XYZ file of C-alpha atoms in Angstrom:
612
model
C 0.000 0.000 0.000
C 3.161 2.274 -0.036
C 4.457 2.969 -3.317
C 8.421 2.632 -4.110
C 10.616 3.809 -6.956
C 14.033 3.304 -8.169
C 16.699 4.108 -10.676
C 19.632 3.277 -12.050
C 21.372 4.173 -15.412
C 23.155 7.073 -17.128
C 20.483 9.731 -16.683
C 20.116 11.943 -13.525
C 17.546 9.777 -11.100
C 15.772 12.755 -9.159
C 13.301 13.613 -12.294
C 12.706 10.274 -12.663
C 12.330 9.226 -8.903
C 9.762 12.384 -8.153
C 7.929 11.724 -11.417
C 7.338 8.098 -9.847
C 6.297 8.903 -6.483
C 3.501 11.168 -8.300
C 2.135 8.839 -10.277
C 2.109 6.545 -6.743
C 0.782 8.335 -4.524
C -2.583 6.820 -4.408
C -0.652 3.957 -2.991
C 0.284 6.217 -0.088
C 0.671 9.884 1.084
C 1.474 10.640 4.591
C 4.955 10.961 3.979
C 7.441 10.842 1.372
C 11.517 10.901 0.457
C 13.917 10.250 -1.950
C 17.739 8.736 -1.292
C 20.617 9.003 -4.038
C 24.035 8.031 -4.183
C 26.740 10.030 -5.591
C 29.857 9.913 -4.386
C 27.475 9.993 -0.509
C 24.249 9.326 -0.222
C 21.613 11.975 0.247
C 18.426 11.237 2.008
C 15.869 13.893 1.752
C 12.444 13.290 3.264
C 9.143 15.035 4.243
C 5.601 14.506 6.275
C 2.778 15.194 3.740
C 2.493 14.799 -0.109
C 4.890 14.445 -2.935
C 4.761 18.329 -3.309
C 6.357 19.083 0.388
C 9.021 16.898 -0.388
C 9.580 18.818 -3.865
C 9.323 22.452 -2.166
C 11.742 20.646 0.580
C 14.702 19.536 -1.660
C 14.472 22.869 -4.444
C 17.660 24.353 -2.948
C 19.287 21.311 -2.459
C 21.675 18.384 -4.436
C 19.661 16.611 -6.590
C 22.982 14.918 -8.426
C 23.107 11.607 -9.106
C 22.701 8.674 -11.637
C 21.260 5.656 -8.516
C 18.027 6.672 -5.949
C 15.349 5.309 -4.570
C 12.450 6.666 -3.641
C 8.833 5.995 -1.366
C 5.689 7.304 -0.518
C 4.202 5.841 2.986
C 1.097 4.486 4.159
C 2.041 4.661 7.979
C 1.939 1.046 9.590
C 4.664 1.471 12.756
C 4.727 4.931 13.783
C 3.201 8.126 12.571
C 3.448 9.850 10.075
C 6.411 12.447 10.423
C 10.090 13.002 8.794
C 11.797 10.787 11.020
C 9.273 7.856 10.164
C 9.415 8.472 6.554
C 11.188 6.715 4.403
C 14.211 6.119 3.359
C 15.492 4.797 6.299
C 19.010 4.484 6.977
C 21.163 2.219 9.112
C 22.980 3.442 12.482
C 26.164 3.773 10.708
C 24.867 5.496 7.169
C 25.977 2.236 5.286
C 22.475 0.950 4.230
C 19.707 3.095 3.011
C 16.459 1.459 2.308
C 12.833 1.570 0.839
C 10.535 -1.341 2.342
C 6.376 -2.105 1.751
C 5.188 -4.668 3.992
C 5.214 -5.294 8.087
C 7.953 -6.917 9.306
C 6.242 -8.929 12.139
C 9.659 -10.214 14.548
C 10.431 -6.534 13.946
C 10.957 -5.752 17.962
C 12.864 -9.299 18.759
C 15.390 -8.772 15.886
C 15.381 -4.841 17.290
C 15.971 -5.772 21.015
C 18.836 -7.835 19.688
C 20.439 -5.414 18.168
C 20.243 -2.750 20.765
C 22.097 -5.409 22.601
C 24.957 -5.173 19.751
C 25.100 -1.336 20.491
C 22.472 -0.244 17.852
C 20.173 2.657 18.938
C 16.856 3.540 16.643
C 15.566 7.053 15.352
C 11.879 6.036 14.432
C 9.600 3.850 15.090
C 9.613 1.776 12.261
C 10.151 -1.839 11.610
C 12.591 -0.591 8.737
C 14.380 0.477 10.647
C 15.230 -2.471 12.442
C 15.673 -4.356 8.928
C 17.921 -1.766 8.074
C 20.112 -1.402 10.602
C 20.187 -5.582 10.576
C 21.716 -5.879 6.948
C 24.097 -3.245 8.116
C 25.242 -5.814 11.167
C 25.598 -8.750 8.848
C 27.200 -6.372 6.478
C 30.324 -5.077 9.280
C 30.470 -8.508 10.871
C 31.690 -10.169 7.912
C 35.403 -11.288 6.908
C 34.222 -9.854 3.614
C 31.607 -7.411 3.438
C 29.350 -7.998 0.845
C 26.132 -5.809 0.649
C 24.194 -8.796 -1.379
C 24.782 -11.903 1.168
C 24.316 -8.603 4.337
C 20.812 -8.345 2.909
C 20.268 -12.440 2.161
C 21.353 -12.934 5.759
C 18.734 -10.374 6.980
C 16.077 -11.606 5.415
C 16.743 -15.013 6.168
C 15.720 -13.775 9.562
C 12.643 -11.714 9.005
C 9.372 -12.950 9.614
C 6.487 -10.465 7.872
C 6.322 -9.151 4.292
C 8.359 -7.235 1.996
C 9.267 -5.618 -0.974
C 12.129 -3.535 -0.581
C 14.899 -2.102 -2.340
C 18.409 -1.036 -0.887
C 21.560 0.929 -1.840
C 24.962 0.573 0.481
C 27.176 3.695 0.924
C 29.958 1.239 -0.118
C 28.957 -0.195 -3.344
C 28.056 2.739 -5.556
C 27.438 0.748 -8.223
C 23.795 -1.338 -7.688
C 20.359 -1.133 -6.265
C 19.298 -4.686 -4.575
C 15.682 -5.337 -4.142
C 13.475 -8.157 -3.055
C 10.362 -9.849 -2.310
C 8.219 -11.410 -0.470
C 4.453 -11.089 -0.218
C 4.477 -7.320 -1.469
C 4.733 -6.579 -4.704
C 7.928 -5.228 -6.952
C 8.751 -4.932 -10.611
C 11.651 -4.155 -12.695
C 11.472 -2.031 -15.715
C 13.902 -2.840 -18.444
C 15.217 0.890 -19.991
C 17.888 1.543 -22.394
C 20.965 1.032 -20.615
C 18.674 2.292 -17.435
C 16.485 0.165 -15.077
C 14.078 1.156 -13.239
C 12.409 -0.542 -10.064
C 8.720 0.157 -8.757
C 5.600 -2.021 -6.762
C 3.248 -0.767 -9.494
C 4.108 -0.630 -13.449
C 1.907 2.796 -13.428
C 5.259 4.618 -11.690
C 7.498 3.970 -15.150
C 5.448 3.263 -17.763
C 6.097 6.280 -19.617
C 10.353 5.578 -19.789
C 9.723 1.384 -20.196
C 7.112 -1.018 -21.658
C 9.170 -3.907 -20.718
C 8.338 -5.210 -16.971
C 10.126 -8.195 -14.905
C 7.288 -9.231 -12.390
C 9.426 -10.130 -9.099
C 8.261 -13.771 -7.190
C 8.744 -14.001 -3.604
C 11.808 -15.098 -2.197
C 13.742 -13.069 -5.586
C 16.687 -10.768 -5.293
C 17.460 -8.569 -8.028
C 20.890 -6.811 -8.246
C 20.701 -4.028 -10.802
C 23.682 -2.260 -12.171
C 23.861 0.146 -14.914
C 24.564 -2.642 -17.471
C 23.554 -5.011 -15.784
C 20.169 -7.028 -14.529
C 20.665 -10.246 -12.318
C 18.033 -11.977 -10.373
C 18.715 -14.698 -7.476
C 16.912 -16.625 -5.465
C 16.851 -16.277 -1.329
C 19.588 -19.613 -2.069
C 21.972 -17.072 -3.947
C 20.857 -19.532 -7.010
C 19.891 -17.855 -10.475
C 16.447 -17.448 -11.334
C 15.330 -17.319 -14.849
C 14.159 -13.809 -16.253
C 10.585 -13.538 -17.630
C 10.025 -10.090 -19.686
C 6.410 -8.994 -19.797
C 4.880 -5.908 -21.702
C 1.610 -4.803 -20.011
C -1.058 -2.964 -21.361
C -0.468 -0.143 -19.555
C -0.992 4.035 -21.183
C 0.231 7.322 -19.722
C -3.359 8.518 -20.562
C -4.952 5.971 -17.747
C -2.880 7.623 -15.248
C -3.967 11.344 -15.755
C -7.371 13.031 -14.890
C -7.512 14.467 -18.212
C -10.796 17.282 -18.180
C -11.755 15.976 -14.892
C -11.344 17.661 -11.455
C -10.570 13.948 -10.016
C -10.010 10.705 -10.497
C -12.836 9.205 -9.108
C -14.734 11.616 -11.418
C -13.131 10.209 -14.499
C -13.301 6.519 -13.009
C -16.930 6.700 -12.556
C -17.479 8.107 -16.047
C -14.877 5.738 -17.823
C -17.566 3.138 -16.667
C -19.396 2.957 -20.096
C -16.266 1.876 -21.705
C -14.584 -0.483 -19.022
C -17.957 -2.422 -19.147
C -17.521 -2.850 -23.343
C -13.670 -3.751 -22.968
C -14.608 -6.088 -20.096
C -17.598 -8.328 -22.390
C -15.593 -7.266 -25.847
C -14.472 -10.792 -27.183
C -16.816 -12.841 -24.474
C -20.067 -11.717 -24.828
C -21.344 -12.328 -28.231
C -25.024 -11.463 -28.362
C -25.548 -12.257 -31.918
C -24.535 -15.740 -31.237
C -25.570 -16.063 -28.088
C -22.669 -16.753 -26.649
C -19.936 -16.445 -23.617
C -16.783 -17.114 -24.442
C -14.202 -17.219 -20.513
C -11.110 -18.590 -22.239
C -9.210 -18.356 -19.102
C -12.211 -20.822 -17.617
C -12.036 -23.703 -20.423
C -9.649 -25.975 -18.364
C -12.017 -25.621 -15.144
C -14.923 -25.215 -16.189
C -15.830 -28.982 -15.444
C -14.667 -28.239 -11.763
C -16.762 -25.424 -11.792
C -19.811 -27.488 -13.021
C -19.214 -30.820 -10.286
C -18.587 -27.942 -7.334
C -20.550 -28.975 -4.765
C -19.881 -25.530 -3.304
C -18.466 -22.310 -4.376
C -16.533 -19.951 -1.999
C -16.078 -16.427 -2.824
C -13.711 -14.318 -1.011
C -12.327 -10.857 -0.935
C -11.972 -7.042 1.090
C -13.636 -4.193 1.381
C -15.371 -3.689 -2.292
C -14.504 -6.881 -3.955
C -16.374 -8.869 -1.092
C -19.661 -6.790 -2.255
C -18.832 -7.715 -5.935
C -18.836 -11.246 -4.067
C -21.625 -11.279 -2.377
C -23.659 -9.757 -5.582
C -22.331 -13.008 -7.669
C -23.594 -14.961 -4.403
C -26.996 -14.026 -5.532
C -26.472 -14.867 -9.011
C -24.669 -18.449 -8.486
C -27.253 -19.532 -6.599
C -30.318 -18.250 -8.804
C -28.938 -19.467 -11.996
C -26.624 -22.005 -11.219
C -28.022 -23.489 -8.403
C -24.607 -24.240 -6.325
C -24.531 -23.526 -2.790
C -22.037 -20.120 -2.357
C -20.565 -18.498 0.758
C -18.903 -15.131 0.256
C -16.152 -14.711 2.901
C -14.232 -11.623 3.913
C -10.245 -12.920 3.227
C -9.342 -11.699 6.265
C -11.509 -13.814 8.528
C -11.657 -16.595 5.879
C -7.577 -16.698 6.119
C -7.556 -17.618 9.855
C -10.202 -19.935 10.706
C -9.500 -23.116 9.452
C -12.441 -23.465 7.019
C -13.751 -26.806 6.054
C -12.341 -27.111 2.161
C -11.845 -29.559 -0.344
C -11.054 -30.995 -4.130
C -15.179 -30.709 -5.061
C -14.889 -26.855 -3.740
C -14.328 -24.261 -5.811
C -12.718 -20.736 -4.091
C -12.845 -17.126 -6.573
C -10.438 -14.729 -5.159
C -11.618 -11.106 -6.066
C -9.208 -8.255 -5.589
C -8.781 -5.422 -8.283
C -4.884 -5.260 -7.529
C -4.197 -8.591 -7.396
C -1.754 -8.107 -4.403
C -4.115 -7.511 -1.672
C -2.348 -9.527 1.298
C -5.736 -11.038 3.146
C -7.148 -12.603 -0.127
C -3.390 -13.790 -1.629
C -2.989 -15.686 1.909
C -6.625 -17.158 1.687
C -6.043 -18.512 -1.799
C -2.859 -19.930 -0.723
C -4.110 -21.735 2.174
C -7.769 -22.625 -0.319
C -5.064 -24.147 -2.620
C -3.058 -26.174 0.208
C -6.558 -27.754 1.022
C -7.170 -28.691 -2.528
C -9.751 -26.410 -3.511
C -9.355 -25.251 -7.523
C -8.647 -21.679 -7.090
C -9.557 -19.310 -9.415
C -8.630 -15.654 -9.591
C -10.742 -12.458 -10.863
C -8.513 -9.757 -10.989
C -7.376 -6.388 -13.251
C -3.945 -6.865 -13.725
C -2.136 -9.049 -15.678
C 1.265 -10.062 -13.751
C 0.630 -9.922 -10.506
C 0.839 -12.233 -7.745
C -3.204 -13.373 -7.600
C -3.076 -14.207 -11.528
C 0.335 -15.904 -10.971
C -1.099 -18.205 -7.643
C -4.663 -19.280 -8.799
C -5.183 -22.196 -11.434
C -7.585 -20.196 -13.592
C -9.211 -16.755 -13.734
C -11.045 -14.044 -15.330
C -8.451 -10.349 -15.817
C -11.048 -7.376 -15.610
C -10.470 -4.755 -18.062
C -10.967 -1.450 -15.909
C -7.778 -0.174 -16.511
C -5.681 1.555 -14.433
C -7.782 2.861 -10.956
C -6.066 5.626 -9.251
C -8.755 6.757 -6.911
C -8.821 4.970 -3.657
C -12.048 4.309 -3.507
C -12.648 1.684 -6.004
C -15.657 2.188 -8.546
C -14.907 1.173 -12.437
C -13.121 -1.910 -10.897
C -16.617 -2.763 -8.851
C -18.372 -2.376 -11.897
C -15.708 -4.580 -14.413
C -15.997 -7.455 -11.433
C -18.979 -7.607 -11.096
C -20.053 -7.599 -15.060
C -17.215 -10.304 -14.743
C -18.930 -12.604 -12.095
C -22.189 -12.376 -14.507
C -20.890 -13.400 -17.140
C -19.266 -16.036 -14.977
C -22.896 -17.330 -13.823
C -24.802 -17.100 -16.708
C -21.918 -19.593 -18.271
C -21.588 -21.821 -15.362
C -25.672 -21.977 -15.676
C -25.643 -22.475 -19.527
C -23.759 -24.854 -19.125
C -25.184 -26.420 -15.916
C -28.897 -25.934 -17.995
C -29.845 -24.460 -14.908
C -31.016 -21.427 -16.659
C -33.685 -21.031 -19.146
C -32.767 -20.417 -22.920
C -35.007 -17.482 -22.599
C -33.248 -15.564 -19.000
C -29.776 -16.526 -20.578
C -30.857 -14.927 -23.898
C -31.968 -11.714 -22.078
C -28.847 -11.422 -19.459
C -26.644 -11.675 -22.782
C -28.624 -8.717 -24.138
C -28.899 -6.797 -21.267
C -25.494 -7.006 -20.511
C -24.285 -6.136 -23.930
C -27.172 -2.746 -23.293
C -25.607 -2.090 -19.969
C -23.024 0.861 -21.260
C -25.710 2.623 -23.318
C -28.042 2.971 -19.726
C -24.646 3.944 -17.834
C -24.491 6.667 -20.552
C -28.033 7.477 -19.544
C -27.464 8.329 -15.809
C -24.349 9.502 -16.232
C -26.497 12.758 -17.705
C -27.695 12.618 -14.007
C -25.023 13.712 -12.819
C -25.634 17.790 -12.248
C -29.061 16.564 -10.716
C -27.422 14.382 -8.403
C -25.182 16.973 -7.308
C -28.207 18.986 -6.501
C -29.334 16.659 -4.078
C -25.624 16.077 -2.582
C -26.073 20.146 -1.962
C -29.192 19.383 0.002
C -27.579 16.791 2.047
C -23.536 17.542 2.210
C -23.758 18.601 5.945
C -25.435 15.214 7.481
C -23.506 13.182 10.287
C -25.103 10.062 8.962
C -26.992 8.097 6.458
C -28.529 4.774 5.624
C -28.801 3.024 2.304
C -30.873 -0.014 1.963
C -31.754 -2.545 -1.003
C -33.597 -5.931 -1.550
C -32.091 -8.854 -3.015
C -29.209 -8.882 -5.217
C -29.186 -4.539 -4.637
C -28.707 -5.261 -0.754
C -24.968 -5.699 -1.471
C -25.415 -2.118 -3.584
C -26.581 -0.487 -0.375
C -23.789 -1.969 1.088
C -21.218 -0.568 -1.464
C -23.260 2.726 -1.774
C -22.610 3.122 2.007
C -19.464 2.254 1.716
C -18.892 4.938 -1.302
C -19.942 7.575 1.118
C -18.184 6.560 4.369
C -14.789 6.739 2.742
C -14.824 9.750 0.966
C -16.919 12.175 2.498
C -16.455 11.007 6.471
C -20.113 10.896 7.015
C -21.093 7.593 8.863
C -23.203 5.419 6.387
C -24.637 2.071 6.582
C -25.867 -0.226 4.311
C -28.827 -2.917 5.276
C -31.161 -5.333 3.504
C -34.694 -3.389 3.630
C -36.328 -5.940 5.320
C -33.615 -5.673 8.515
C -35.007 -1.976 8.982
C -37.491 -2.841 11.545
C -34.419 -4.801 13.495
C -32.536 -1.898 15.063
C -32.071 1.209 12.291
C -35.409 2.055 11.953
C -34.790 3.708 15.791
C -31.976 6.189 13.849
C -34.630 7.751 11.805
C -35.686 11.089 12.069
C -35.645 14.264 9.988
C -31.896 14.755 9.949
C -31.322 11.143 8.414
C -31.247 10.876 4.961
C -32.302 7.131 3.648
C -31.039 6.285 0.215
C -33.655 3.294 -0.801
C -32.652 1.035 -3.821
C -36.253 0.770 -5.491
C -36.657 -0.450 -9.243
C -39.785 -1.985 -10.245
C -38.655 -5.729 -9.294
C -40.364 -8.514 -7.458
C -39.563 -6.614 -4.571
C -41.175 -3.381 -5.257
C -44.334 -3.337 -2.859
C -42.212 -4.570 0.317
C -39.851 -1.576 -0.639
C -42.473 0.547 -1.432
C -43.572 -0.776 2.484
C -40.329 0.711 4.051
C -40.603 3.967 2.682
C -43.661 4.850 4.156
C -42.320 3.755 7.418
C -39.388 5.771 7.139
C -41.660 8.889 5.828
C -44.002 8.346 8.659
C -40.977 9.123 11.288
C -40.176 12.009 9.110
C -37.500 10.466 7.196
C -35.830 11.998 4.033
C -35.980 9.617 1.693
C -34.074 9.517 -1.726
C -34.969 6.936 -4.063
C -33.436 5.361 -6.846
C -36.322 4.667 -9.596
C -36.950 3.376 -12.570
C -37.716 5.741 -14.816
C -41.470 4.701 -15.826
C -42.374 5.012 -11.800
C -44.349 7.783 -10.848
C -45.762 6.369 -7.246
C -42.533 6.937 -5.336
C -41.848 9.818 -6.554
C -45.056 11.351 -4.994
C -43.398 9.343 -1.623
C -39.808 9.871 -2.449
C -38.107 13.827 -1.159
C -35.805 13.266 -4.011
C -35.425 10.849 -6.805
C -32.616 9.869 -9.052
C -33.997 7.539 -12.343
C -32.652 4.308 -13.750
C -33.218 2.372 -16.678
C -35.187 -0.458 -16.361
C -33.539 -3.878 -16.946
C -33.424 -7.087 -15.944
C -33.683 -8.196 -12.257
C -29.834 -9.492 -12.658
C -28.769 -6.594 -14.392
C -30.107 -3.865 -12.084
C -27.171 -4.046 -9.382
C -24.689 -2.885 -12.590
C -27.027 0.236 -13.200
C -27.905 0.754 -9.613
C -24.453 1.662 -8.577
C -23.760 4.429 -10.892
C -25.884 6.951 -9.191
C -24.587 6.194 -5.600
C -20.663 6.269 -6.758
C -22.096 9.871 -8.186
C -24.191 10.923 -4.771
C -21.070 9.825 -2.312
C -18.558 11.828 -4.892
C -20.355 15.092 -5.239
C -21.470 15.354 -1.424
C -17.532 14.991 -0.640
C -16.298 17.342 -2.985
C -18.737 20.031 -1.466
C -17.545 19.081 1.837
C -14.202 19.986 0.791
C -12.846 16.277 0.684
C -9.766 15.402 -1.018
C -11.598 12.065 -3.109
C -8.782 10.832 -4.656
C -7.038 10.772 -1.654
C -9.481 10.245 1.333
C -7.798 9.954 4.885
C -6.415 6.727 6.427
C -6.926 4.954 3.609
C -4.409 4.175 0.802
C -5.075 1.802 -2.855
C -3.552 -1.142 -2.209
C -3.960 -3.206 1.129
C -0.397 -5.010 0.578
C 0.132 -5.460 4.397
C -2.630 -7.296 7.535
């Protein structure tokens, strides 16, 4: 969740280094700082964003063809300058960037206060740093590669990492292990970064890192070892990855531009599977499975924060269509409770990074127990698409803002297509519903279009309700899971407290929150559901709830019940949670840029959960 940069070559690194950290700082933005060697190593750091450390270092040497650079997430200790990183060891020998918790970080520290080493932050990088200087001066011949093997061979935790010793001017090492690192492969330059978004405008040519790899990069030079000191075989991969993905273009914010790239992601996501002339799904990466998929006597879905609501949307679908029993399971519970798994269970691992450490550990331990593991994911490389046996990639694109939207909308379109295969195939599902989900999904961009014209009426409402303290969003069905992620939407960006329920709950506990200062954002399309929804809204209104209600567009009876309304196209029952979302993603942005939010980059939170 912290992002790290490095260079090496003939060019100066500083440029290159704070151009990297921008284009990372979604990954992380308490604190930032950028090391490089010539001649001596200097470490410049700063609390705050990329732009404090740039107003920090304009008066002083920038020099230098080797640097590393990071932009932090805090984990152990606050945010400050002396937490930041770089960190460097007691003696100045070892500077180092490092992602990931080092877990033994306070034995291995305690040990070497005992040794005479004393500590300037709190970090566990510290410690790590200051422990490949030990092995480093405590050997008959010093040797910066084997000082950092011998660390590591000690260190309990995750990391990726990447170091430069005061000694050997020459090289950047970097490794590891349950975080992830690339290398990018320049023109007599490399370049070193956790996401492929920090270089891809000076390299097209990416070495994806495994754990347990060490790669020693020179200026003509790329070598890659394992933990062993034994050679490791390179793989060069070029992924699809444009400068224009990676800038907000006419748009105030990312999120803005995520949520309106929508339309597109969900064509580039069915293009070449979803064939509605034929009638046909086409998962290539599912052919080899697909019988497992089909004999599952269960299906386990699993996944954080927005990818478990993608899951627990497919839940609904699964079980409709394909009839197989399906528990959804947050990865981070899921992980360490010794679940009951199997051969005839089938486990889908949902995170948009494909690094996210709770739901890479709970695939690994699904796979020890013989479960097939499959993996839906956006990007192409990383560890997820590497670990599972089979998978569906996503095709959102790059997602800078932290609060995930386009990547919601690509899994879940991916989880439908998923079921209405699995049931086709299954004949679970009636020629007729699997006719109509292929054309409705193939429609789905065009009615995205349509409320994305919503959006200045939307923000209307958000002006009517930007000052709340709390709000609660409730669906039916396969749109409970919406509430959920609406809630969630709001919560994250805006600070406002927000929960999401299944209508039907209401009378269990929240229906005591509502008076006149609580908005309730009610997920109503003209479904089998409608009357019992239509039921809760006059119980909120009749304890003087506000009540703003998403509609089809044909309804005119909640809108004589409704304070506000924001219309929907109609659709299919399976389709609605794809169109349903749109308008929340645009009520939670708009309220939290009038509150003066920074959405892109809300507090406490950072892209990528790469660490427990």
């Amino acid at each position: 969740m912290c992002g790290i940069i490095g260079y090496i070559g003939a060019g100066e690194a500083y440029p290159k280094l704070i151009e990297g950290l921008k284009r990372l700082e979604y990954r992380g933005y308490d604190s930032a700082g950028i090391a490089l060697h010539n001649e001596k190593v200097n470490l410049y750091k700063k609390q705050g964003k990329i732009s404090a450390l740039e107003g920090f270092v304009s008066d002083k040497d920038t020099s230098g063809a080797i640097g590393i650079g990071h932009t932090r997430w805090a984990t152990h200790g606050g945010p400050n300058d002396v937490n930041a990183h770089p960190q460097q060891s007691m003696n100045g020998l070892f500077t180092i960037v490092h992602n990931g918790i080092i877990e033994n970080y306070e034995t291995l520290g305690e040990d070497l206060i005992k040794d005479g080493y004393a500590f300037q932050s709190q970090t566990d990088t510290e410690v790590l740093c200051n422990l490949i200087e030990y092995f480093y001066i405590n050997s008959d011949t010093p040797d910066a590669e084997e000082a950092i093997r011998s660390a590591l061979s000690k260190v309990i935790g995750a990391y990726g990492l990447a170091v430069i010793c005061a000694n050997e001017a020459d090289k950047i090492i970097a490794s590891r292990k349950g975080s992830p690192l690339i290398i990018g492969l320049g023109n007599k330059e490399y370049f070193l970064a956790s996401d492929a978004a920090a270089i891809v405008k000076h390299t097209s040519n990416i070495v994806y890192l495994n754990d347990n790899d060490i790669a020693i990069l020179k200026h003509d030079l790329f070598t890659l070892k394992n933990l062993n000191n034994h050679p490791v075989s390179l793989t060069v991969e070029q992924p699809k990855l444009y400068l224009g993905e990676i800038d907000k273009g006419d748009f105030d914010h990312f999120m803005e531009k995520e949520i309106f790239e929508q339309p597109k992601i969900v064509k580039d996501t069915l293009r070449g599977r979803l064939n509605s002339g034929t009638g046909d799904i086409k998962l290539g990466g599912l052919i080899e499975v697909m019988p497992n998929l089909v004999a599952a006597k269960r299906i386990i879905i699993i996944g954080c924060g927005t990818s478990w609501h993608a899951g627990l949307i497919g839940e609904y679908w699964i079980e409709r269509y394909a009839r197989i029993p399906v528990e959804v399971e947050y990865a981070s519970e899921f992980r360490y409770r010794n679940p009951v798994l199997g051969p005839e269970d089938v486990v889908i691992a949902i995170s948009q990074s494909g690094e996210t450490a709770d739901t890479l550990a709970a695939a690994e331990m699904a796979k020890e127990k013989s479960a097939t593991v499959l993996g839906i994911c956006n990007v192409p490389g990383s560890t997820l698409s590497r670990l599972t046996k089979a998978g569906v990639f996503t095709h959102a694109g790059v997602e800078i803002g932290v609060a995930s939207t386009k990547a919601f909308l690509a899994q879940t379109t991916v989880l439908l297509m998923l079921t209405a295969k699995l049931s086709h195939e299954k004949k679970t599902i009636t020629s007729q519903d699997f006719e109509t989900i292929i054309n409705e999904l193939a429609a789905v961009p065009e009615k995205i279009e349509d409320i994305l014209k919503e959006s200045g009426h939307i923000k209307k409402i958000g002006e009517k309700y930007k000052d709340i303290s709390n709000a609660l969003f409730l669906g039916r069905g396969n749109l409970f899971p919406v509430a959920l992620e609406g809630a969630l939407k709001l919560k994250e960006i805006s600070y406002i407290h927000a929960e999401g329920y299944a209508a039907g709950e209401m009378k269990h506990g929240p229906i005591a929150l509502i008076d006149d200062n609580l908005p309730v954002i009610v997920i109503a399309p003209n479904d089998a559901y409608y009357e019992k929804i239509l039921s809760n809204i006059r119980e909120v209104k009749a304890r003087r709830g506000n009540v703003i209600a998403v509609i089809n567009k044909s309804d005119s009876n909640l809108e004589q019940l409704s304070d506000e309304v924001i219309r929907i196209p109609a659709t299919h029952p399976a389709i609605t949670p794809l169109v349903a979302i749109i308008p929340l993603q645009l009520l939670a942005y708009h309220i939290a840029v009038l509150r003066g939010c920074n959405v892109d980059q809300p507090r406490n939170l950072a892209k990528s959960v790469t660490v427990e």
